[in-house]
Short mmCIF file of C-alpha atoms in Angstrom, two decimals:
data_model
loop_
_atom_site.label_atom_id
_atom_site.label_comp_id
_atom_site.label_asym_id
_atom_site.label_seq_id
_atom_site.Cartn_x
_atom_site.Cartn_y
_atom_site.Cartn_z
CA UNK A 14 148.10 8.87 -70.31
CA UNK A 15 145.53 8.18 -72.99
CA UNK A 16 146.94 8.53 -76.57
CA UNK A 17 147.40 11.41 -81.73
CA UNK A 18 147.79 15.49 -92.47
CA UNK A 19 147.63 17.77 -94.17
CA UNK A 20 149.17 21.09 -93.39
CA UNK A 21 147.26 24.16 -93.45
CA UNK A 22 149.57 26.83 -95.01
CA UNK A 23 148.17 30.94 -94.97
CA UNK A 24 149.27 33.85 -95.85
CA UNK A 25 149.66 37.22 -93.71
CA UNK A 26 151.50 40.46 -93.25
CA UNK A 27 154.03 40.72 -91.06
CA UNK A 28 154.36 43.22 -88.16
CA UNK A 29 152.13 42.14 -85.18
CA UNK A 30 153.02 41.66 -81.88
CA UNK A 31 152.40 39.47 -78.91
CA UNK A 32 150.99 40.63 -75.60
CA UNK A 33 152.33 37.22 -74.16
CA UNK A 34 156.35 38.22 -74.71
CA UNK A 35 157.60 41.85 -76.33
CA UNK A 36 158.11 40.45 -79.86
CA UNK A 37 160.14 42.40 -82.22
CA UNK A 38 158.86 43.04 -85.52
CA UNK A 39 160.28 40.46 -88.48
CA UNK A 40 161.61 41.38 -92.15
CA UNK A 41 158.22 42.24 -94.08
CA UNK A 42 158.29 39.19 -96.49
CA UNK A 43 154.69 38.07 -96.51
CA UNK A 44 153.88 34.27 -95.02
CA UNK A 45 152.79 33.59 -98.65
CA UNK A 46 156.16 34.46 -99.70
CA UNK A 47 157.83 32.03 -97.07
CA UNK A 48 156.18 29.01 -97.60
CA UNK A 49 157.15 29.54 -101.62
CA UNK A 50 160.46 30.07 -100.26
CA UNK A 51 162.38 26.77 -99.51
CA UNK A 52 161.54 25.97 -95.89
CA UNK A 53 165.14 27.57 -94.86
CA UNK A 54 168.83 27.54 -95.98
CA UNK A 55 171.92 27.01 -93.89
CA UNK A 56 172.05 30.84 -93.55
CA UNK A 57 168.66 31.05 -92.07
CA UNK A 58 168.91 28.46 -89.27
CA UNK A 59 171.60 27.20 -86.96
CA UNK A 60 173.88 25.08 -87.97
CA UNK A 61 174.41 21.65 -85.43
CA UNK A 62 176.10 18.83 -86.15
CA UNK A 63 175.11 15.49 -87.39
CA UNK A 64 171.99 14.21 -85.42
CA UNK A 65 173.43 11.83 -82.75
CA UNK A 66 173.02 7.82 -82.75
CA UNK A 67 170.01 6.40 -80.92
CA UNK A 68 166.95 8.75 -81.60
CA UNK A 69 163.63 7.16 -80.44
CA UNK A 70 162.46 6.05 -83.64
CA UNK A 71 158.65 8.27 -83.65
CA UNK A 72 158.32 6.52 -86.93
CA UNK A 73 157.83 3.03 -85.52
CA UNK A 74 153.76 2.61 -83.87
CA UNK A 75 155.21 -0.55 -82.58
CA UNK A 76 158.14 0.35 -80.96
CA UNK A 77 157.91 -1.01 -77.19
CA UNK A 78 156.83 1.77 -74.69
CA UNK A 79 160.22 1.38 -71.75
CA UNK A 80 158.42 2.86 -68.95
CA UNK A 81 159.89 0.94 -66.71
CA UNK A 82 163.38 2.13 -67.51
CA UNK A 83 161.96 5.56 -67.24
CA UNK A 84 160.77 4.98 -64.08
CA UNK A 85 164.07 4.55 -62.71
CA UNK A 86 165.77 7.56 -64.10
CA UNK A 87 162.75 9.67 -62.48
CA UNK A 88 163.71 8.04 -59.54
CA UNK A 89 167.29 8.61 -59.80
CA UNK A 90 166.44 12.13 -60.34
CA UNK A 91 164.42 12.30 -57.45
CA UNK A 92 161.15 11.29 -58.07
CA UNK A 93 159.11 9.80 -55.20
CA UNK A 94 155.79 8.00 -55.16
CA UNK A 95 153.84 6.87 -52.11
CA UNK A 96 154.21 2.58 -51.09
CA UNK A 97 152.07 1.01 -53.17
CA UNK A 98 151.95 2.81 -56.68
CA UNK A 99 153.05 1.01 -59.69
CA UNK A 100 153.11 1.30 -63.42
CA UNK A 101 150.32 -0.91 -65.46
CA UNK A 102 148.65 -1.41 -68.31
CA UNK A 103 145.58 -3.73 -69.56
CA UNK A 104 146.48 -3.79 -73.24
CA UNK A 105 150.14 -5.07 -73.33
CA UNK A 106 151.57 -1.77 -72.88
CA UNK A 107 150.24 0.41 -75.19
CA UNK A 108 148.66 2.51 -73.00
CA UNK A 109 150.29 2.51 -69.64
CA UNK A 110 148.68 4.37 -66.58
CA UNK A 111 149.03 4.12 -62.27
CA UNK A 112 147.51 2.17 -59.75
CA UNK A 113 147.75 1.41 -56.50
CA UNK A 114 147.95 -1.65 -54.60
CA UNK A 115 147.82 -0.72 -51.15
CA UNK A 116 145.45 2.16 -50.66
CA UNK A 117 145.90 5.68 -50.34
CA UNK A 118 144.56 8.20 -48.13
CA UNK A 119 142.74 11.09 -48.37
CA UNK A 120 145.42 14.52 -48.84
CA UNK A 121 148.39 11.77 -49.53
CA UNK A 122 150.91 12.39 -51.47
CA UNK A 123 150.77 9.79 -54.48
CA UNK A 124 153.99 11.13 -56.55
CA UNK A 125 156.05 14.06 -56.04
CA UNK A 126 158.31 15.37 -59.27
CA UNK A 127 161.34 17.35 -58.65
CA UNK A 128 161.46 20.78 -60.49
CA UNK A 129 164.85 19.49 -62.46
CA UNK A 130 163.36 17.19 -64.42
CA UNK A 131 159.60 18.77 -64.81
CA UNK A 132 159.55 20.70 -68.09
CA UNK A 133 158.39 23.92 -68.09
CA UNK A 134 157.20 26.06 -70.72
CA UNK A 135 158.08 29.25 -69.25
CA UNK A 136 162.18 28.37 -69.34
CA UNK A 137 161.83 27.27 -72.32
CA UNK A 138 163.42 30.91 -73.55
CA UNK A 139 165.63 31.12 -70.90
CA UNK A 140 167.23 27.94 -72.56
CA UNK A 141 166.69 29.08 -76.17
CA UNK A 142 166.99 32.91 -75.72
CA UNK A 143 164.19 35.02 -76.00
CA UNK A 144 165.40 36.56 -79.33
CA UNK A 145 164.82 33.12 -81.79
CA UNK A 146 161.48 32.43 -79.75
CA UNK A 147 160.04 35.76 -80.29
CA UNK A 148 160.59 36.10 -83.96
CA UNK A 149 158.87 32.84 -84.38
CA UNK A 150 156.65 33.12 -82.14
CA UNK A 151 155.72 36.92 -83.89
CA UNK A 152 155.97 34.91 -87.08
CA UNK A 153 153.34 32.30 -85.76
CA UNK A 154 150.97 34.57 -84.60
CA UNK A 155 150.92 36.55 -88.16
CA UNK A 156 150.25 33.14 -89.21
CA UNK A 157 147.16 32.86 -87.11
CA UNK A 158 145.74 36.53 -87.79
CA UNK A 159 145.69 35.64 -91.26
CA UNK A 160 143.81 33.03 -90.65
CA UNK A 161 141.41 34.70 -88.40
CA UNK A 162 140.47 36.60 -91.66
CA UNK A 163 139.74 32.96 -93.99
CA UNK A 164 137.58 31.71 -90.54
CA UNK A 165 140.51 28.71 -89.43
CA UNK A 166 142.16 30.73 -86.58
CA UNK A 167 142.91 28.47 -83.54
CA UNK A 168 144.26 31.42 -81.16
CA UNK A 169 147.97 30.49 -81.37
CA UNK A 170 148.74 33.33 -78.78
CA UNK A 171 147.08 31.51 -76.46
CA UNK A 172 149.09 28.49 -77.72
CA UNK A 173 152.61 30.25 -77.24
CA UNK A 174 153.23 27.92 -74.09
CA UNK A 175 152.13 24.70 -76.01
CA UNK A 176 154.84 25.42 -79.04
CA UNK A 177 157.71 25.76 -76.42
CA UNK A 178 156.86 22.67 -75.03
CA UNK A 179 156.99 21.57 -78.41
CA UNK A 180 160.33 22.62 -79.04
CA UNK A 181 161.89 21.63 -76.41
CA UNK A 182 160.67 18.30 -76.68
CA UNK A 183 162.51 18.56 -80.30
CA UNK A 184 165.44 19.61 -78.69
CA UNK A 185 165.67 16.70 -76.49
CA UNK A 186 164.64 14.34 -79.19
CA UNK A 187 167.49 15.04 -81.60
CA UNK A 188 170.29 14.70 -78.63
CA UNK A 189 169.27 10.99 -79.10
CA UNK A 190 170.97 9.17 -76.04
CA UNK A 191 172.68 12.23 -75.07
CA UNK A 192 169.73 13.69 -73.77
CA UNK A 193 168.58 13.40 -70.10
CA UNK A 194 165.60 12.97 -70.99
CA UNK A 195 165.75 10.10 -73.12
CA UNK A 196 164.46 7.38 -71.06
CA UNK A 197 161.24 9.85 -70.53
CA UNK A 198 161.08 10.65 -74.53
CA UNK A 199 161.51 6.07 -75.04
CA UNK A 200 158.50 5.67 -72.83
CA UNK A 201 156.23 7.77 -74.64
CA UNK A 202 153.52 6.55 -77.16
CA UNK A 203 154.42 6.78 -81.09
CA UNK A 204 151.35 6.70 -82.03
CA UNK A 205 148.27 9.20 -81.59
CA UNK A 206 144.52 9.32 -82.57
CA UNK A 207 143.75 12.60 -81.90
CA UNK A 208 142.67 15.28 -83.93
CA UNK A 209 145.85 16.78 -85.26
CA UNK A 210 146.40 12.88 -86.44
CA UNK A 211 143.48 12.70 -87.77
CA UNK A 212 143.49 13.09 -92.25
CA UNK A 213 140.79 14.71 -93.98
CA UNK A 214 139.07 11.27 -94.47
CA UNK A 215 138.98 11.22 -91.03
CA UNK A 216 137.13 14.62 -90.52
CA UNK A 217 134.40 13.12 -93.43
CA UNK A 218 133.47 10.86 -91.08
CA UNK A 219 132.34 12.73 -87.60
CA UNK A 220 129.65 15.15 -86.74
CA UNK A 221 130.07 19.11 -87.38
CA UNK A 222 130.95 19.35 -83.48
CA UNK A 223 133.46 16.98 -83.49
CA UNK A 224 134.95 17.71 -86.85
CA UNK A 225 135.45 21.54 -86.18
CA UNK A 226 137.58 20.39 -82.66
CA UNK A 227 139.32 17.57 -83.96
CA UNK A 228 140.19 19.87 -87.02
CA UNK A 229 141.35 22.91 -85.54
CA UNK A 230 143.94 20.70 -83.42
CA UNK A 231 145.08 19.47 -86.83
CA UNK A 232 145.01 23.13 -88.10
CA UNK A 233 147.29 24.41 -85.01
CA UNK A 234 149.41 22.00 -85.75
CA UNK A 235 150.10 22.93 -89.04
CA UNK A 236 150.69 26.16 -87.94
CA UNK A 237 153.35 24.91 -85.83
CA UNK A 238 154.92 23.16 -88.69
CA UNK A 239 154.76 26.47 -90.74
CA UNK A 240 155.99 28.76 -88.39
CA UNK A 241 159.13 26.60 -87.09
CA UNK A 242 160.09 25.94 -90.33
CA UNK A 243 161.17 29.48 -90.91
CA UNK A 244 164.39 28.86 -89.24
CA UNK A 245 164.59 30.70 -86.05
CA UNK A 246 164.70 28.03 -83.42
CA UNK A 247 167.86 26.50 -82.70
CA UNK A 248 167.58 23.21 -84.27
CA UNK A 249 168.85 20.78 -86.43
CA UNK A 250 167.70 20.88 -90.12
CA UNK A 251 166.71 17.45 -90.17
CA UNK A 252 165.21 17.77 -87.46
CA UNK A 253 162.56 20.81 -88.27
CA UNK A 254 162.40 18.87 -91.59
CA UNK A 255 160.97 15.69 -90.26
CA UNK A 256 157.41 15.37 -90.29
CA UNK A 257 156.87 12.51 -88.01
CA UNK A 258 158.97 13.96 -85.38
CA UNK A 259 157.80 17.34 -85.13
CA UNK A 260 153.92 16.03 -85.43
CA UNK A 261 155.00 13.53 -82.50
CA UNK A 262 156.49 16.28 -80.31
CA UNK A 263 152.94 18.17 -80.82
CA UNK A 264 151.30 15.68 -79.57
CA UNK A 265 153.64 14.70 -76.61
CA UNK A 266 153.12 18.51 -75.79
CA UNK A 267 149.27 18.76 -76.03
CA UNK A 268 148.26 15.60 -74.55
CA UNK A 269 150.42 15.44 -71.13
CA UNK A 270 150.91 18.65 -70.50
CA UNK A 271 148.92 20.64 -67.02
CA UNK A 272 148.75 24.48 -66.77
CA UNK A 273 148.89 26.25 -64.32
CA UNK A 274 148.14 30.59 -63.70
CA UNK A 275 149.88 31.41 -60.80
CA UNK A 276 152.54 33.16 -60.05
CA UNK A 277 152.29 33.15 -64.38
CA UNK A 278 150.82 31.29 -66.82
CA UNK A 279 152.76 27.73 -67.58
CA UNK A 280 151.99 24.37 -69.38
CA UNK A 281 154.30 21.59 -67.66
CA UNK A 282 155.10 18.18 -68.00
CA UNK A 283 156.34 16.11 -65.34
CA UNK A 284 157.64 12.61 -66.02
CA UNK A 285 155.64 9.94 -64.31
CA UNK A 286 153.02 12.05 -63.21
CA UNK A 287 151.65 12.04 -67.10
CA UNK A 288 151.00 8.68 -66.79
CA UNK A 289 147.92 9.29 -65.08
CA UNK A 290 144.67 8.60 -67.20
CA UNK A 291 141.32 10.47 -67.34
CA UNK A 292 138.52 9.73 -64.90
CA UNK A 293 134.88 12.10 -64.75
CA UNK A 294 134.95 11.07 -61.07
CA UNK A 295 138.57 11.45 -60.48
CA UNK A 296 140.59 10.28 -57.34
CA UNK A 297 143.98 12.34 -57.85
CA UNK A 298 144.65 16.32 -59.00
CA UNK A 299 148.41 17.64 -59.46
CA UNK A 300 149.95 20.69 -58.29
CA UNK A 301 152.60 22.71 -58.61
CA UNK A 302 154.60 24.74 -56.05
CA UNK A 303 156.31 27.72 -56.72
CA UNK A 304 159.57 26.52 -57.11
CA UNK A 305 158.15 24.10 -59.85
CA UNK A 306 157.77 20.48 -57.84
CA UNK A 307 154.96 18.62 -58.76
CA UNK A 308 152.47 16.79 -56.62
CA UNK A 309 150.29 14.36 -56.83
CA UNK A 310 147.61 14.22 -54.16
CA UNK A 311 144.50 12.32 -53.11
CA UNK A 312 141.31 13.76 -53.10
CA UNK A 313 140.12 11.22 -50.89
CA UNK A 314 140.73 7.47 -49.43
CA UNK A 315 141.42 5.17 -52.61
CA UNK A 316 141.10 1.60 -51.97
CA UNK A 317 144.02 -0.80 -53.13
CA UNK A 318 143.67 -2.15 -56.20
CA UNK A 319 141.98 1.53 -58.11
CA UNK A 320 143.50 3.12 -61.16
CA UNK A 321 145.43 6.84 -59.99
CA UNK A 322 143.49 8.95 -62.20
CA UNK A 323 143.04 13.19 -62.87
CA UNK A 324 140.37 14.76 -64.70
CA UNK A 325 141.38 15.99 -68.43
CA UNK A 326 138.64 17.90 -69.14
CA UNK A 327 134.86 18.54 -68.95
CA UNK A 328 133.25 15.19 -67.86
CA UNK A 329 130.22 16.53 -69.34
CA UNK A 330 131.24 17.06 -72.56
CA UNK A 331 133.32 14.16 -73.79
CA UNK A 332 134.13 15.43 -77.39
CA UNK A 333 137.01 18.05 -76.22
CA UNK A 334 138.69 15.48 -74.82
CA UNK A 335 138.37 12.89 -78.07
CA UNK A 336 139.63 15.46 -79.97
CA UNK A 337 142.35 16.27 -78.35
CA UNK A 338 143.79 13.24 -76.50
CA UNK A 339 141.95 10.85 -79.20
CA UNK A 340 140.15 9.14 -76.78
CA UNK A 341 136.10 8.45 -75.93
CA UNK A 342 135.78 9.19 -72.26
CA UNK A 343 133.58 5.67 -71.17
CA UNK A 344 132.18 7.28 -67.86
CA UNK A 345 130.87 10.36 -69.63
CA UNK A 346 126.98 11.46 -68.52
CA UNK A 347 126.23 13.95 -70.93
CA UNK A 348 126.87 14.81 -74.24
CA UNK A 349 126.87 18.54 -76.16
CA UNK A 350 123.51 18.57 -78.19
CA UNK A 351 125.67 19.05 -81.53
CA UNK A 352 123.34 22.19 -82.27
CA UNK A 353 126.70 24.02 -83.79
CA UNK A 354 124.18 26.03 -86.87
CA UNK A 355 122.90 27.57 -83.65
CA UNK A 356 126.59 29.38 -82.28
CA UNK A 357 125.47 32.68 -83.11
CA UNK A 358 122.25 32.27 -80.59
CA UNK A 359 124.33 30.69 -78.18
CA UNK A 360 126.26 33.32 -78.10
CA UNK A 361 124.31 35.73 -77.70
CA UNK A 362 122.40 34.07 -74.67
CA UNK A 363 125.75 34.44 -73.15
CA UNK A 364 125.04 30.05 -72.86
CA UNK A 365 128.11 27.84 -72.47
CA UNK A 366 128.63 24.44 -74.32
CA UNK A 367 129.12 22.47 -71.33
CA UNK A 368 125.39 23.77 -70.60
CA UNK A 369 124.04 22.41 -73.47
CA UNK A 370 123.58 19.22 -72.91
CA UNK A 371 121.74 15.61 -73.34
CA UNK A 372 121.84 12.92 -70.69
CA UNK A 373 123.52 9.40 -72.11
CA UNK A 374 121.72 7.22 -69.99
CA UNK A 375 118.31 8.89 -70.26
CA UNK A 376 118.37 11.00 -73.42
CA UNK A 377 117.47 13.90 -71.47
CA UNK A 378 117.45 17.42 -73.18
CA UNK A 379 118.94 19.89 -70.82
CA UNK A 380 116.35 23.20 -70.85
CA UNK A 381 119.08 25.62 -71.88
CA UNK A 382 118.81 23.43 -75.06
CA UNK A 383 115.31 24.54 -75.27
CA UNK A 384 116.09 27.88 -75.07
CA UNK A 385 118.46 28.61 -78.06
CA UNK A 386 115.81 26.42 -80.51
CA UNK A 387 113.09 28.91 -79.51
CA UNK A 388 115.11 31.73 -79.34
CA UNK A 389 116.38 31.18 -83.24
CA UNK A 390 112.96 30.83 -83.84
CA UNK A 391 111.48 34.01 -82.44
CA UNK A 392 114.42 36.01 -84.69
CA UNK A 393 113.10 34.16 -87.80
CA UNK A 394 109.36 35.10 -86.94
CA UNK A 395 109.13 37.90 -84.35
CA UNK A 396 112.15 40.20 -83.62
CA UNK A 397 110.42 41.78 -80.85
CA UNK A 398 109.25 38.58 -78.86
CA UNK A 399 113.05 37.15 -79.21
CA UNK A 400 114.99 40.47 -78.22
CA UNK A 401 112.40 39.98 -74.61
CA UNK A 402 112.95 36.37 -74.54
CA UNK A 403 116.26 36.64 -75.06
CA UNK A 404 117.05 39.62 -72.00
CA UNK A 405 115.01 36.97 -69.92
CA UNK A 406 117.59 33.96 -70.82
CA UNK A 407 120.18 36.39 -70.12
CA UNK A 408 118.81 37.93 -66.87
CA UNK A 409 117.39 34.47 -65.62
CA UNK A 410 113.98 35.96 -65.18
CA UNK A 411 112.37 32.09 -65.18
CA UNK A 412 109.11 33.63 -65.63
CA UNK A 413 108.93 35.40 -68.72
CA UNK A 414 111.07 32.60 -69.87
CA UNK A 415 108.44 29.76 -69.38
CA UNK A 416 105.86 31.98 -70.78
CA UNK A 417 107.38 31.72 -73.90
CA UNK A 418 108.26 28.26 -73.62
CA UNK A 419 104.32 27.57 -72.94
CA UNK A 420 103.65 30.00 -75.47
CA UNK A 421 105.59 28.47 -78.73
CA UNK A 422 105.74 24.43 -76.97
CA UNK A 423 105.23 22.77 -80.08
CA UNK A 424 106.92 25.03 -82.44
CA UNK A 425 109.88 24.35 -80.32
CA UNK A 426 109.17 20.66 -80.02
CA UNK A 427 109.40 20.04 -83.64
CA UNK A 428 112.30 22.16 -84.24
CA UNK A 429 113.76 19.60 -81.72
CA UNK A 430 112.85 16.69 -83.38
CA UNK A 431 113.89 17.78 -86.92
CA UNK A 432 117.88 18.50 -85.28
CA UNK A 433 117.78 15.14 -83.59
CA UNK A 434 116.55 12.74 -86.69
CA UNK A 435 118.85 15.24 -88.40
CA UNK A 436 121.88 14.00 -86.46
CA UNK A 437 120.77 10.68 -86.48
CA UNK A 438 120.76 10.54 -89.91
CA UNK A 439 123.84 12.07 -90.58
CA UNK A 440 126.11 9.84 -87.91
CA UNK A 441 125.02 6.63 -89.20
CA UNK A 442 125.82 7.48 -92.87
CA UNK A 443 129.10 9.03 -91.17
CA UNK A 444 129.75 5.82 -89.30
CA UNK A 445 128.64 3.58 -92.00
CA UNK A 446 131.45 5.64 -94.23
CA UNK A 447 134.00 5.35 -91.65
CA UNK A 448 133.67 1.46 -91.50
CA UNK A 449 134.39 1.03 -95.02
CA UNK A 450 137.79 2.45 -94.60
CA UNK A 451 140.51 -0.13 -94.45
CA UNK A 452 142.02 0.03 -90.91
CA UNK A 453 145.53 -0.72 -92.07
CA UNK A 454 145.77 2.93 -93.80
CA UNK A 455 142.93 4.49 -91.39
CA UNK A 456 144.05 3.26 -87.68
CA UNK A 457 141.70 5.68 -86.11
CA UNK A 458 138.83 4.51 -86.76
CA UNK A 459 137.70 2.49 -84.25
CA UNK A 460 137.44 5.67 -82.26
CA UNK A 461 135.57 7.64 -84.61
CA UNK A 462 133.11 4.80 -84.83
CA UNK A 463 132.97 4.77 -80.63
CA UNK A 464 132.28 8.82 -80.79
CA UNK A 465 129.46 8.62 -83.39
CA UNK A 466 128.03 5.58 -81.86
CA UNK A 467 127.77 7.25 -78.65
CA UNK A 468 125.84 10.05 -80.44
CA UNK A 469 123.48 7.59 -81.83
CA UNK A 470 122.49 5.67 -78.96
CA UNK A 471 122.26 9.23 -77.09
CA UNK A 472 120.22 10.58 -79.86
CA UNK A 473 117.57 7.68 -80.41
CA UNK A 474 116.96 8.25 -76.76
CA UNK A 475 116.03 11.70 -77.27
CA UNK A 476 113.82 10.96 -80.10
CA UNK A 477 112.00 8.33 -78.23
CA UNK A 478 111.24 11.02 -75.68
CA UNK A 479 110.61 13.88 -77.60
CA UNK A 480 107.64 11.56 -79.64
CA UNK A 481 106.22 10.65 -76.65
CA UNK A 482 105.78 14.22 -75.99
CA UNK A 483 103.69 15.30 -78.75
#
């Protein structure tokens, strides 16, 4: 699978509760008051012994990826994959992915996962007891609340799954060799280039859009940090104390991970089946049945010789997926028009991002696009005309939409063309900032630069067409 700081630290009362577990209420010391506090004492967290030999050193970007040896302990455990399927990789084996060389056929099972060795987040308390996970989990969404009120919430208890994933990645990690899952945990990239990797250098250098998604992974993260570090999960000191580790296990846990909503909500790994890259037109989806078994399946006849690949994401919208698996999608179509000052009017047209959008090969502005310019323009300059305008977006009456469209044409037009040299402007100062960084102490640049390239090119486009038209 495609490859990820500063910690944001809050304050908040204590006493909420979570809708996704009952979660007792915890000791009413403010989250101010705990992060002055040390980070825990050997009263406040269980006690394990000494860390065993032979930890996967996280530390080390150049460690060798052993998928290989992975593969066959997923096959000793069961693990089956259709005649054919093999492990590669085009870059020496930092990023490793699935192909086939004999051709699969449509509805085929490519890989099937036993439940034993899938991860799961929702047995994750079953493991850990539901007592230590709910007072941190209580803990982390005080955490979040608070920050709800200073605008940097990133909806932790909608996260819950992704920290026990998180954890019990840890939990493996610090068995060392002892774990089962060690072979899995040595195949796994060290390094990441996503957003919760990303420093606040980084951030200078990439659009509003981007920034706000690459930051708020960064900004969960450190919530994460804060909230395990108050010594209720069952782990070793050094352990919760290691930075690199726990930021690794984040980002193991929110870039292979696939959810599912029935019979309950879950986020699951299963080994060998996350080595499957991203594709817009995608050849393979995975399942799970009830008992927990993953499957792999063909969506339709796949010649030998093609990459296995799932979709990650929005194919339309390529910046989700940068920012949180710290990669530029290179078969992406469209791209969001970046109009973020204009979330409030998007909003209230009930409009979605991924409808917002501008063609890469054409430059193309999708008419939604239209619609919130004009519509923050009629609030600045007639109430009236934007409350009917906007009931017509809402209630797709076409009609009395194009009237106004007709109607205000130009005003729109150059409120276009002032966002689009706007963004122009600003991504080639932001790329020309981002190449001055030295790439020995900034290593994810190069894919910053790719993003805001592909903004540019997208964006001069656009400005070619919208001069043409008046």
């Amino acid at each position: 699978m495609k490859l990820s700081s500063s910690l944001i630290f809050t304050s908040s009362y204590l006493g909420a509760v979570s809708g996704f577990s009952s979660l007792p209420s915890v000791s009413k010391r403010t989250v101010s008051t705990l992060v002055a506090e040390r980070p825990f004492t050997s009263s406040q967290i269980y006690q394990y012994a000494t860390a065993p030999e032979g930890l996967v050193n996280v530390a080390d970007i150049w460690s060798e990826r052993d998928v290989y040896s992975m593969e066959q302990w997923a096959t000793q455990y069961g693990m089956q994959k259709a005649d054919g399927v093999e492990l590669y990789s085009e870059d020496g084996g930092s990023d490793n992915s699935l192909m086939t060389n004999s051709g699969v056929a449509a509805g085929e099972t490519v890989i099937w996962v036993p439940s034993s060795i899938v991860i799961n987040s929702a047995s994750v308390e079953q493991e850990f007891g539901a007592g230590c996970l709910q007072q941190v989990e209580a803990v982390l969404i005080q955490i979040d609340e608070f920050a709800a009120m200073k605008g940097t919430a990133t909806d932790s208890y909608y996260r819950l799954p992704l920290f026990r994933l998180m954890v019990r990645i840890l939990a493996e990690w610090e068995k060392g060799q002892d774990s089962v899952y060690f072979p899995w945990l040595n195949s796994l990239p060290r390094q990441f280039f996503n957003g919760a990797s990303m420093t606040k250098r980084c951030f200078e250098c990439l659009p509003p859009y981007a920034g706000w998604l690459a930051s708020t992974e960064r900004t969960n993260y450190g919530h994460f940090n804060m909230a395990l570090k108050q010594g209720y999960v069952p782990l070793n000191p050094e352990t919760i104390m290691n930075r690199e580790a726990v930021k690794w296990a984040y980002n193991v846990a929110l870039t292979r991970f696939h959810e599912i909503w029935q019979p309950d909500r879950q986020k699951l790994i299963a080994p060998m089946a996350d080595m499957l890259n991203h594709a817009a037109e995608h050849n393979c989806e995975i399942s799970f049945d009830y008992e927990g078994n993953c499957q792999v399946t063909a969506l339709y006849d796949i010649p030998a010789g093609s990459p296995l690949t799932i979709s990650l994401g929005d194919p339309t919208n390529p910046t989700p997926i940068f920012a949180q698996y710290g990669f530029l999608p290179q078969d992406c179509a469209t791209i969001f028009c970046k109009a973020m000052h204009l979330d409030k009017q998007i909003k209230e047209l009930g409009y979605e991002f991924s409808e917002l959008l501008i063609q890469t090969e054409t430059g193309e502005i999708a008419p939604k696009v239209w619609d919130i310019f004009l519509y923050d323009l009629l609030q600045k300059s007639d109430p009236n005309s934007a409350q009917e305008f906007g009931m017509a977006c809402r209630n797709d009456d076409e009609s009395t939409k194009q009237y106004y469209l007709d109607q205000y044409y130009s005003y729109t037009l150059e409120a276009l063309k002032e966002h689009v040299f706007g963004i122009l402007n600003s991504a080639d100062k932001l790329t020309m900032r981002a190449q001055s960084y030295d790439l020995e102490t900034h290593p994810r640049v190069p894919v910053i630069v790719a993003h805001n390239q592909l903004v540019i090119q997208t964006f001069t486009m656009t400005a070619t067409l919208l001069q043409q038209m008046g």
